[in-house]
Short mmCIF file of C-alpha atoms in Angstrom, two decimals:
data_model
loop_
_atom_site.label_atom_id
_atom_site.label_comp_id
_atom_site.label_asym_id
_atom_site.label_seq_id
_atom_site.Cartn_x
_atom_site.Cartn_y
_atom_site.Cartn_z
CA UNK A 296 -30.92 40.13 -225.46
CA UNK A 297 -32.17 42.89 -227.33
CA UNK A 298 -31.20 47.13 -226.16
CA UNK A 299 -34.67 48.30 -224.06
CA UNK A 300 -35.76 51.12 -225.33
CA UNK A 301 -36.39 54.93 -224.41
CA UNK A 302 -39.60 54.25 -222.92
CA UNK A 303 -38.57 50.97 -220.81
CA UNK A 304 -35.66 52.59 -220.07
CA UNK A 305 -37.82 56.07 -218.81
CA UNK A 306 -40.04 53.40 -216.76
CA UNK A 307 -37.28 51.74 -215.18
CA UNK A 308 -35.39 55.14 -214.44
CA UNK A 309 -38.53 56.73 -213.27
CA UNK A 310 -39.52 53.63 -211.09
CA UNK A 311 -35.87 53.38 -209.46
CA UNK A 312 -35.28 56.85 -208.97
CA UNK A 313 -38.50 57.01 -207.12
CA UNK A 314 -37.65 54.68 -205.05
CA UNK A 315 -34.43 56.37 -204.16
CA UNK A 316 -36.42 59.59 -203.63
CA UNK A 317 -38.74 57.83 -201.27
CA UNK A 318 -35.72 56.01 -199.18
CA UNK A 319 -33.95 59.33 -198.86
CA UNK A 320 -37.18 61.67 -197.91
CA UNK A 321 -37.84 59.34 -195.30
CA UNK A 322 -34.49 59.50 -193.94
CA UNK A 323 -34.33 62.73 -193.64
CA UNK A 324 -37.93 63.61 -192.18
CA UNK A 325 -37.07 60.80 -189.81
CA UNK A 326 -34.18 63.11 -188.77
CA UNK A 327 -35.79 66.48 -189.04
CA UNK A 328 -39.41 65.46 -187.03
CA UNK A 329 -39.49 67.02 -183.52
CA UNK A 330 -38.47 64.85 -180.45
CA UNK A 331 -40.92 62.26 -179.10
CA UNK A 332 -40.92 65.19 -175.93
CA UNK A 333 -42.46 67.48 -177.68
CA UNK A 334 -45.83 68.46 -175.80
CA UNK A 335 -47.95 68.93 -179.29
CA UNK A 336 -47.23 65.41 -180.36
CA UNK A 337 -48.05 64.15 -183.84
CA UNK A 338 -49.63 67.64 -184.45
CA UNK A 339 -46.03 69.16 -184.68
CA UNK A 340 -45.58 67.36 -188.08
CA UNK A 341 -49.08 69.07 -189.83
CA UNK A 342 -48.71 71.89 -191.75
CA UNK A 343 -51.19 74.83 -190.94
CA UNK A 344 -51.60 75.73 -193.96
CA UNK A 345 -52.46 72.21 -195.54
CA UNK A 346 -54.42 68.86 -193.84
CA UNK A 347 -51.44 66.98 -195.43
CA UNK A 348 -48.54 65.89 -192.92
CA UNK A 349 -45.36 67.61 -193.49
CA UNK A 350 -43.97 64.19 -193.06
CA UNK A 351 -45.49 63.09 -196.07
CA UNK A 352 -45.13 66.16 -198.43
CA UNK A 353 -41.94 66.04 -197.29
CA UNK A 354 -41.29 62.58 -198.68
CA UNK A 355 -43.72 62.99 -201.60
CA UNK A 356 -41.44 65.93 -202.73
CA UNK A 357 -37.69 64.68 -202.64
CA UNK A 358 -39.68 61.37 -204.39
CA UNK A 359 -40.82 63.87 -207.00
CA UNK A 360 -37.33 65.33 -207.56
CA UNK A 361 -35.78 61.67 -207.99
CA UNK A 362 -38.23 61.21 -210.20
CA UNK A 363 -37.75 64.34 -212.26
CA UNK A 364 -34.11 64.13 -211.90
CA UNK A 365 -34.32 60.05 -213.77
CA UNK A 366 -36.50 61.36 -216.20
CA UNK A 367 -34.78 64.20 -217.45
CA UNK A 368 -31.52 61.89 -217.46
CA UNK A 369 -33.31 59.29 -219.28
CA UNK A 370 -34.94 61.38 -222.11
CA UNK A 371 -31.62 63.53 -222.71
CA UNK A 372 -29.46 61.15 -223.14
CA UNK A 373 -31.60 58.65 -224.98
CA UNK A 374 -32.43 61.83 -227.43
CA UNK A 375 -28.69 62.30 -227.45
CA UNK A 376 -28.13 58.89 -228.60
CA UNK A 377 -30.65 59.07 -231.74
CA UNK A 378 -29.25 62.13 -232.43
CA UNK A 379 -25.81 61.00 -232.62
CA UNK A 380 -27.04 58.03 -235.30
CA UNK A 381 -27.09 55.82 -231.94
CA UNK A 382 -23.32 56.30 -230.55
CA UNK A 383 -23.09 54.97 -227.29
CA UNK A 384 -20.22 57.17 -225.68
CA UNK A 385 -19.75 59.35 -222.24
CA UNK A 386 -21.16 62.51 -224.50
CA UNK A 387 -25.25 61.07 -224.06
CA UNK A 388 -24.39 60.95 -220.50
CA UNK A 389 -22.41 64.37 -220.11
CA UNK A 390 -25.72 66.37 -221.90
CA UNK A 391 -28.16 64.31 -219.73
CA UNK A 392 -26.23 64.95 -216.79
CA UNK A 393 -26.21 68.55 -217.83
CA UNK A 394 -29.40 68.97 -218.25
CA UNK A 395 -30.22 67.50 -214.60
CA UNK A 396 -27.64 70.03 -213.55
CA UNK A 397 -30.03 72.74 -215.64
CA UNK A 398 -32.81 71.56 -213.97
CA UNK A 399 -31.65 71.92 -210.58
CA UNK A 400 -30.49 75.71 -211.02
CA UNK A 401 -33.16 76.55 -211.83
CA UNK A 402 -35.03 76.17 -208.56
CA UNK A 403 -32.90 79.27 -207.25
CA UNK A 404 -34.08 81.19 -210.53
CA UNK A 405 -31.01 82.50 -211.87
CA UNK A 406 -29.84 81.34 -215.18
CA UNK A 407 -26.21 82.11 -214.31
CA UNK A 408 -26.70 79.30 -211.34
CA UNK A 409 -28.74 76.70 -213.54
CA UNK A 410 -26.09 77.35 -216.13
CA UNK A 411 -22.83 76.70 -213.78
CA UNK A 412 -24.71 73.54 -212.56
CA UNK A 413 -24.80 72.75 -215.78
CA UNK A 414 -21.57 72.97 -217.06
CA UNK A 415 -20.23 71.67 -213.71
CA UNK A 416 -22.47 68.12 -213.50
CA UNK A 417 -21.51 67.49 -217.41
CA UNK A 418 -17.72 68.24 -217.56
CA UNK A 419 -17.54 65.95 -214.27
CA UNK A 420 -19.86 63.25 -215.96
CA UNK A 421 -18.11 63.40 -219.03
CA UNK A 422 -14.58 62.93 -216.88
CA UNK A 423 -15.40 60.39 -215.02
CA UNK A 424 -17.06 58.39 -217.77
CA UNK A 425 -13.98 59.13 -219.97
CA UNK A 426 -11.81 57.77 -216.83
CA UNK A 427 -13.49 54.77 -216.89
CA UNK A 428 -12.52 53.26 -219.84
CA UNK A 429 -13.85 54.91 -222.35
CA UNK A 430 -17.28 54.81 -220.96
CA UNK A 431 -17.54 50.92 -221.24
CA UNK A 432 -17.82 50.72 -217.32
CA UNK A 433 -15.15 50.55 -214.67
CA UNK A 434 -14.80 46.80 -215.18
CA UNK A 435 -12.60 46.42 -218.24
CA UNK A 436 -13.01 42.17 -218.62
CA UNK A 437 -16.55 41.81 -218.04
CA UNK A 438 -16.05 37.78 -218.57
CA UNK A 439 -13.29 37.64 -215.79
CA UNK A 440 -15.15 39.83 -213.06
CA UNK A 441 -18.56 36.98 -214.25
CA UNK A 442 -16.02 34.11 -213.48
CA UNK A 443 -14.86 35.56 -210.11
CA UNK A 444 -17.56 36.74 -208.98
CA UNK A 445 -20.73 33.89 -210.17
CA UNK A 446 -18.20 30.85 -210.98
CA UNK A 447 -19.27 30.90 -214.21
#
């Protein structure tokens, strides 16, 4: 089967991620909405300011952050990769992870912040995918975990 490339792999990311985003904004504006007791009813979750529910921005946004969050993954580390004359190693997935950490830091607006974020998501990405065998995964026989796992 042949590698996917940058733009299957940007779909897939962006697709997944979104996904995720969506799961986890509805979680937590299932957590955050006021109490069925609340004498203004549904009205409590509008905004004033907008005719869109605060429910639903509120999903629509962490879905948007996934989503930003895959992509910038995706494109760093795949630009990493061509870069590098296609070298798969932990290094594509430290600078991607970096630049997520960028991205993040920089919805405080300070560079110092967006620059620790940084340097703190990459050195832990490139640890733990260092840790785990060299970046080939955390399953070191592929074949025997296949056999245990499917029978086959």
């Amino acid at each position: 089967m042949a590698e996917p490339g940058i733009l299957e792999k940007l779909g897939t990311n962006i697709a997944g991620m979104t996904l995720a985003g969506t799961i986890y904004g509805s979680i937590t504006s299932a957590w955050s909405a006021p109490p069925v007791s609340d004498p203004r009813g549904f009205t409590a979750l509008t905004s004033k300011s907008a005719s869109v529910p605060l429910a639903i921005r509120s999903v629509g946004r962490t879905a948007a952050v996934f989503a930003a969050t895959g992509a910038c993954f995706t494109v760093v580390s795949g630009v990493s990769e061509a870069a590098r004359g296609g070298v798969k190693d932990p290094v594509n997935s430290a600078l991607g992870s970096a630049a997520c950490g960028f991205m993040y830091g920089l919805g405080v607006r300070r560079l110092d912040v967006a620059c620790g974020a940084a340097l703190g998501m990459g050195v832990t990405t490139l640890a733990v995918g260092v840790a785990t065998a060299g970046g080939k995964g955390i399953v070191a026989d592929e074949e025997l975990m296949n056999r245990r796992r499917f029978g086959v």
